PDB file of C-alpha atoms in Angstrom:
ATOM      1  CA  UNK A  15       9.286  88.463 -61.167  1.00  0.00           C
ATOM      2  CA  UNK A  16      10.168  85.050 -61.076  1.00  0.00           C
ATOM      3  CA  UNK A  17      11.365  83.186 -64.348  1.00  0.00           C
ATOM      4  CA  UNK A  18       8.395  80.522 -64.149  1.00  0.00           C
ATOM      5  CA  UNK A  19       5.650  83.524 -63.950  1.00  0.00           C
ATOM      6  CA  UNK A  20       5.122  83.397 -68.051  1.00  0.00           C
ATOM      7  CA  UNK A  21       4.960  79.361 -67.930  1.00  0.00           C
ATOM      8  CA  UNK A  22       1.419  79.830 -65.685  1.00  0.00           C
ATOM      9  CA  UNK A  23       0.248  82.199 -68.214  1.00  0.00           C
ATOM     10  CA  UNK A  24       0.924  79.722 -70.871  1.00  0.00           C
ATOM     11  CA  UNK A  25      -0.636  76.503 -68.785  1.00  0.00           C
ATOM     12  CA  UNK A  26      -3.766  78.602 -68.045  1.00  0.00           C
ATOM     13  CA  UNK A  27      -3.885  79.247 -72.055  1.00  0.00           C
ATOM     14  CA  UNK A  28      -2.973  75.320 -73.226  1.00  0.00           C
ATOM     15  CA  UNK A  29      -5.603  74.542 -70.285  1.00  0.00           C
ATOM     16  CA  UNK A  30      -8.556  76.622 -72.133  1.00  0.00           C
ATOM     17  CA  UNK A  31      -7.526  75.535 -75.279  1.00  0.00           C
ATOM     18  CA  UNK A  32      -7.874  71.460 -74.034  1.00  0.00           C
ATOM     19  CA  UNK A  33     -11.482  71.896 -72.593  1.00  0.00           C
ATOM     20  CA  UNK A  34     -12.528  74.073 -75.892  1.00  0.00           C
ATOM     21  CA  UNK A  35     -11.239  71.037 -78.288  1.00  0.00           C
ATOM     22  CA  UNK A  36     -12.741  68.248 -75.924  1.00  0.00           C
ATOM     23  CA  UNK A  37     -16.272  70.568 -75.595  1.00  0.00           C
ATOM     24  CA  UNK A  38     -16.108  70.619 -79.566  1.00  0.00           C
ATOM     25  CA  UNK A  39     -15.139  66.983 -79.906  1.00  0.00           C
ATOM     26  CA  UNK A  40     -18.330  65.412 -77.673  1.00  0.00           C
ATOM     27  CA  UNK A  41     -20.679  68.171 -79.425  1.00  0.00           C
ATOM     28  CA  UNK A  42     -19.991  66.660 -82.950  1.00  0.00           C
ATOM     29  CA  UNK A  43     -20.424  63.403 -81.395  1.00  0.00           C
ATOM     30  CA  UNK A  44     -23.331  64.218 -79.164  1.00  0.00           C
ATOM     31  CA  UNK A  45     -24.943  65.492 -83.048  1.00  0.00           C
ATOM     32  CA  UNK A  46     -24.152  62.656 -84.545  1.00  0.00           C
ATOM     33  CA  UNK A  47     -25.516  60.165 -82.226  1.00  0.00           C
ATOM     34  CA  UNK A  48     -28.732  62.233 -81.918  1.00  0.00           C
ATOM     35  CA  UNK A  49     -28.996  62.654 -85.939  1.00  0.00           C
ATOM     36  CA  UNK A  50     -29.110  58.472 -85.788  1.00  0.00           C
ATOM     37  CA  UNK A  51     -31.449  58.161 -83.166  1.00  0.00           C
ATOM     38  CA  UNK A  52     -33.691  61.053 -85.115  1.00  0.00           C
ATOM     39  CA  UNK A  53     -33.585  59.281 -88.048  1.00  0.00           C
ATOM     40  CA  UNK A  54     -34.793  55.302 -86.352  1.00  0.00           C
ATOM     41  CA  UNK A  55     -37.335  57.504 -84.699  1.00  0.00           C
ATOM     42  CA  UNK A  56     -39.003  58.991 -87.386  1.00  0.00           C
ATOM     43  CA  UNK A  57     -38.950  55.219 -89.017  1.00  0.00           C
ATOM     44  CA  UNK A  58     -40.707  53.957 -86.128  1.00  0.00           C
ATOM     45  CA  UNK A  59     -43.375  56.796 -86.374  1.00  0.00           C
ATOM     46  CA  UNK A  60     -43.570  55.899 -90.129  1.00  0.00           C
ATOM     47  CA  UNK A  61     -44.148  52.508 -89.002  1.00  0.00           C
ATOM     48  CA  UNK A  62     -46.799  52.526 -86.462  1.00  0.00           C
ATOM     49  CA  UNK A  63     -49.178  54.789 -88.590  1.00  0.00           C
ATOM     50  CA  UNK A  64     -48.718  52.638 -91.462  1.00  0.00           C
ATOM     51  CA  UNK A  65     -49.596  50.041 -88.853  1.00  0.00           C
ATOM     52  CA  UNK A  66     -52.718  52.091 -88.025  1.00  0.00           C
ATOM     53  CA  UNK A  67     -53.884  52.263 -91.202  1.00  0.00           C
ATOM     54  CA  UNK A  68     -53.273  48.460 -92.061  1.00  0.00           C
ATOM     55  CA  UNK A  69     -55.603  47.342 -88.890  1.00  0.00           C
ATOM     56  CA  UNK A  70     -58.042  49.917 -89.835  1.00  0.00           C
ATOM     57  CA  UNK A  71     -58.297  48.388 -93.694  1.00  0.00           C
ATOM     58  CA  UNK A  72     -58.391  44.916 -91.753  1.00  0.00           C
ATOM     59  CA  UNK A  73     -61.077  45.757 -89.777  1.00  0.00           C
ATOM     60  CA  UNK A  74     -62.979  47.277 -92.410  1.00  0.00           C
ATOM     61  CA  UNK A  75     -62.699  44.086 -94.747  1.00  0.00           C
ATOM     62  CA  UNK A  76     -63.869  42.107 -91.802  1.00  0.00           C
ATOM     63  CA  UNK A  77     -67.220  44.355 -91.652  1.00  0.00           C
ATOM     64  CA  UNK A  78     -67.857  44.256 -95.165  1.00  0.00           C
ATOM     65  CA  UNK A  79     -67.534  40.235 -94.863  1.00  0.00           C
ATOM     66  CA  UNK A  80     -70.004  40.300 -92.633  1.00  0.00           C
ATOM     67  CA  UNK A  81     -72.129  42.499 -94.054  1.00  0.00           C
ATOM     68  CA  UNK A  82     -72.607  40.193 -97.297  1.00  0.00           C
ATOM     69  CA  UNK A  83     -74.871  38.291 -94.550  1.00  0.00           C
ATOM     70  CA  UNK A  84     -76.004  40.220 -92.229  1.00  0.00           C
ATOM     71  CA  UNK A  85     -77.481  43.847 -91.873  1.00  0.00           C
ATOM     72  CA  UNK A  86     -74.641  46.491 -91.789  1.00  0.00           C
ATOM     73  CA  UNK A  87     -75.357  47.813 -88.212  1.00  0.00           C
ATOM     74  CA  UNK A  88     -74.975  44.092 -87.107  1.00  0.00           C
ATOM     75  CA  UNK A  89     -71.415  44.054 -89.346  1.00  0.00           C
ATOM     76  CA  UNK A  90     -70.489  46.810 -87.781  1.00  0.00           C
ATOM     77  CA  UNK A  91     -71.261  45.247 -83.941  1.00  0.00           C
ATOM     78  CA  UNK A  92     -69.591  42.133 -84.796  1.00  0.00           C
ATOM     79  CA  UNK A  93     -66.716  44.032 -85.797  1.00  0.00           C
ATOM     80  CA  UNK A  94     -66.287  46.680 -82.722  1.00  0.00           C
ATOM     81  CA  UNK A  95     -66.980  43.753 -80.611  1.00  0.00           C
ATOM     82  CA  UNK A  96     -63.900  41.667 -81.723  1.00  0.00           C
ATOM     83  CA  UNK A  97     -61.400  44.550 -81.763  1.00  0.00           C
ATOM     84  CA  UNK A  98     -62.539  45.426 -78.783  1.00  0.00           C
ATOM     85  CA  UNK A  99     -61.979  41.496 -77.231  1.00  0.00           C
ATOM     86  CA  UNK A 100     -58.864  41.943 -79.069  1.00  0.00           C
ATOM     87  CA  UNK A 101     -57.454  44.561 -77.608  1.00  0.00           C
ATOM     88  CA  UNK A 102     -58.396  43.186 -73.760  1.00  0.00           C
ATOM     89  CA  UNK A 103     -56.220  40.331 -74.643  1.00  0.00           C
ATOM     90  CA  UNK A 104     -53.747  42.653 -75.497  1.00  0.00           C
ATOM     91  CA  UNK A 105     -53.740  44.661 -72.915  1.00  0.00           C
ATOM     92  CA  UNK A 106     -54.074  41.411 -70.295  1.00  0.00           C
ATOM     93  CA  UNK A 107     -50.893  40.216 -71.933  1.00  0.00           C
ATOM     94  CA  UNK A 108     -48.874  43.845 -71.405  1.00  0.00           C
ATOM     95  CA  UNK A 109     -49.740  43.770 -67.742  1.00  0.00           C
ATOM     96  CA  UNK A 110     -47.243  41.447 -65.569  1.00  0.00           C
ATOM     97  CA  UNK A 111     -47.801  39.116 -62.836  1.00  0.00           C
ATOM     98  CA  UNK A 112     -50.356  36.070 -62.490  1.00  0.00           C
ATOM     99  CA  UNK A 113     -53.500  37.438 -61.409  1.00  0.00           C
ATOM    100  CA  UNK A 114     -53.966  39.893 -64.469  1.00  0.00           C
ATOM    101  CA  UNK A 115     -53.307  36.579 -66.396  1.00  0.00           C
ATOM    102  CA  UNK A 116     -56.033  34.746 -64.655  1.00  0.00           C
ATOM    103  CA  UNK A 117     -58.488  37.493 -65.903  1.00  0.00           C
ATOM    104  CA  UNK A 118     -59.076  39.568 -62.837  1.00  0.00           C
ATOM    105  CA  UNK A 119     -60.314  42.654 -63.167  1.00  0.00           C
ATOM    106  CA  UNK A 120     -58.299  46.488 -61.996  1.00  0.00           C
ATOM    107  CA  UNK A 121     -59.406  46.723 -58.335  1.00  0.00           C
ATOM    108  CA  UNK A 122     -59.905  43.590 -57.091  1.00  0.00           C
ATOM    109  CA  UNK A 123     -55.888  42.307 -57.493  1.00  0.00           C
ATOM    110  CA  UNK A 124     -54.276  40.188 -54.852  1.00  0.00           C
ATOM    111  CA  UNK A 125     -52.505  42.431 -52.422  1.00  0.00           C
ATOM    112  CA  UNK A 126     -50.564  40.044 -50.002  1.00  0.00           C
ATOM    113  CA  UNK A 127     -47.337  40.089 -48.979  1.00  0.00           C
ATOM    114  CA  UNK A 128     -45.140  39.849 -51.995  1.00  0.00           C
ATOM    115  CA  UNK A 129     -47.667  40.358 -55.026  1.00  0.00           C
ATOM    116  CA  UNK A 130     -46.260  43.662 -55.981  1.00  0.00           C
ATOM    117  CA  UNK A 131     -49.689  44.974 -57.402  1.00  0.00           C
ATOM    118  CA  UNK A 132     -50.204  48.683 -57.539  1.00  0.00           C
ATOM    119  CA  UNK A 133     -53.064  50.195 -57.205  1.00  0.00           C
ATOM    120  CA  UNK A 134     -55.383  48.351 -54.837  1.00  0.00           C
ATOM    121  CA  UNK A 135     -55.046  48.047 -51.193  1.00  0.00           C
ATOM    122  CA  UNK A 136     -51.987  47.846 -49.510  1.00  0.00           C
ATOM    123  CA  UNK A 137     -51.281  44.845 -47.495  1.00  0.00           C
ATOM    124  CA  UNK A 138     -51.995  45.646 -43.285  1.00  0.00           C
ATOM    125  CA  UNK A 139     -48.756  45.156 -41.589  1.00  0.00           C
ATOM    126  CA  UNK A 140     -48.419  42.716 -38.862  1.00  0.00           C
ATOM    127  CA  UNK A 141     -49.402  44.434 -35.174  1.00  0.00           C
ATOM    128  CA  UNK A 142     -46.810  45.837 -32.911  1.00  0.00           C
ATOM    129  CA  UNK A 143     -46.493  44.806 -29.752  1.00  0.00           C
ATOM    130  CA  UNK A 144     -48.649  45.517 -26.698  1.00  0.00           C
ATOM    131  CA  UNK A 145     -47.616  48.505 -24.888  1.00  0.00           C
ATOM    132  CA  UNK A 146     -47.157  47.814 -20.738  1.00  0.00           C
ATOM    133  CA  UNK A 147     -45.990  44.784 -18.972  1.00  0.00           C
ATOM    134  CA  UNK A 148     -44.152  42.326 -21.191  1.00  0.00           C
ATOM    135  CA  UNK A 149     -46.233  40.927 -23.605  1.00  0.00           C
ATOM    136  CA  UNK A 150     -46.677  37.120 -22.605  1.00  0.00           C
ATOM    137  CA  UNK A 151     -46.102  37.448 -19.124  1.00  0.00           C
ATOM    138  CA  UNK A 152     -48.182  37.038 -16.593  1.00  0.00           C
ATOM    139  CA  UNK A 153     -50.931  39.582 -16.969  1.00  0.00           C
ATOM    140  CA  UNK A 154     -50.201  40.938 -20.461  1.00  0.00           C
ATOM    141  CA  UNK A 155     -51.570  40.253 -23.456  1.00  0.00           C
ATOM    142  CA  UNK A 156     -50.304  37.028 -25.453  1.00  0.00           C
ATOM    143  CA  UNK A 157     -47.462  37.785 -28.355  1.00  0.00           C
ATOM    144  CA  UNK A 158     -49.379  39.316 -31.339  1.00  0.00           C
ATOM    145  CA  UNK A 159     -52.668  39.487 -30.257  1.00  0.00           C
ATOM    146  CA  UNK A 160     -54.514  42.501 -29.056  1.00  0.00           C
ATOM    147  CA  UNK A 161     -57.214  42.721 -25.659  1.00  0.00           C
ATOM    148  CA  UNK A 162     -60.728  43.067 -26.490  1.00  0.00           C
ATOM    149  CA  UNK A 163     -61.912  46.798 -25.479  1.00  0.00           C
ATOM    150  CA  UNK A 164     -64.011  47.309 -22.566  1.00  0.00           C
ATOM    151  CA  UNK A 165     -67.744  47.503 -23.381  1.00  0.00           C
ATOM    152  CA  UNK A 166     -67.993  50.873 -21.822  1.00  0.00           C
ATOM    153  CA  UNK A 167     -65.623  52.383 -24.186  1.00  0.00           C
ATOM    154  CA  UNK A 168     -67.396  55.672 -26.034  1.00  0.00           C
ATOM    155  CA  UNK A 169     -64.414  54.470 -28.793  1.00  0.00           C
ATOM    156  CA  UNK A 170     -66.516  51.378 -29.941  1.00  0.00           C
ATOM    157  CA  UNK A 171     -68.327  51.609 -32.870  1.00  0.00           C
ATOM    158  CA  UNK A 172     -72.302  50.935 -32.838  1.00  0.00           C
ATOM    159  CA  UNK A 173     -72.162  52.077 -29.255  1.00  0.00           C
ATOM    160  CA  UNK A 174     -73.033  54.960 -27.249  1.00  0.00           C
ATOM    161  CA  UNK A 175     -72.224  56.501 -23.825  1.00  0.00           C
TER     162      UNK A 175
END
């Protein structure tokens, strides 16, 4: 036996002991971080229904303003029809970029190069070159632009062999 065998033992041991006090040291902090985050969320939560509830009152006030004039169905029309506007503004003013800002509809977004817009089409990208002699040489097609298809071809649309 050599006389530095019982030292191993005794690294392998201060070793286990390290990791256990550093694994109990980020758990506390880990729980305490999480008990603070628990704590703004459920004052958020508290927040928004309270929210909720405020808007709701609001809008109910608003109908029975209108209803002092007006038959209650109409009230209630004139009501559901300005939240409504409201909340398209609101939404319009979530979305980014310019074109939602100009009022355009989902679906019919701008979708060239460099808009960014998800969701409609993507933009085509540019042609690739003509396959066969070089393309601008004598007897190929020009740089970019692709031949017309023979009028005999089965491939055409509208036509047939």
């Amino acid at each position: 036996m050599k006389p530095l065998d019982h030292l191993e033992h005794l690294d392998k041991h201060l070793v286990d002991e390290l990791a256990q006090v550093a694994r109990e040291t980020v758990r506390d902090e880990l729980r305490e971080q999480t008990r603070k985050q628990r704590r703004k969320a459920a004052l958020y939560a508290a927040s928004g229904a309270l929210a909720l509830y405020a808007g709701a009152a609001l809008a109910l006030a608003v109908g029975l303003a209108l209803a002092l004039g007006l038959p209650d169905w109409a009230a209630a029309l004139i009501t559901a029809a300005i939240l409504g506007a409201v909340a398209y503004v609101l939404r319009g003013m979530a979305r980014p970029g310019p074109a939602h800002a100009a009022g355009m509809t989902p679906g019919h977004e701008s979708t060239g190069p460099g808009t960014g817009v998800p969701g409609g089409v993507p933009p085509v990208p540019p042609a690739p070159p003509a396959a066969g002699p070089v393309a601008g040489a004598a007897g190929g097609p020009a740089p970019g632009l692709v031949p017309p298809r023979p009028t005999d071809d089965p491939d055409v649309p509208g036509r047939r062999a």
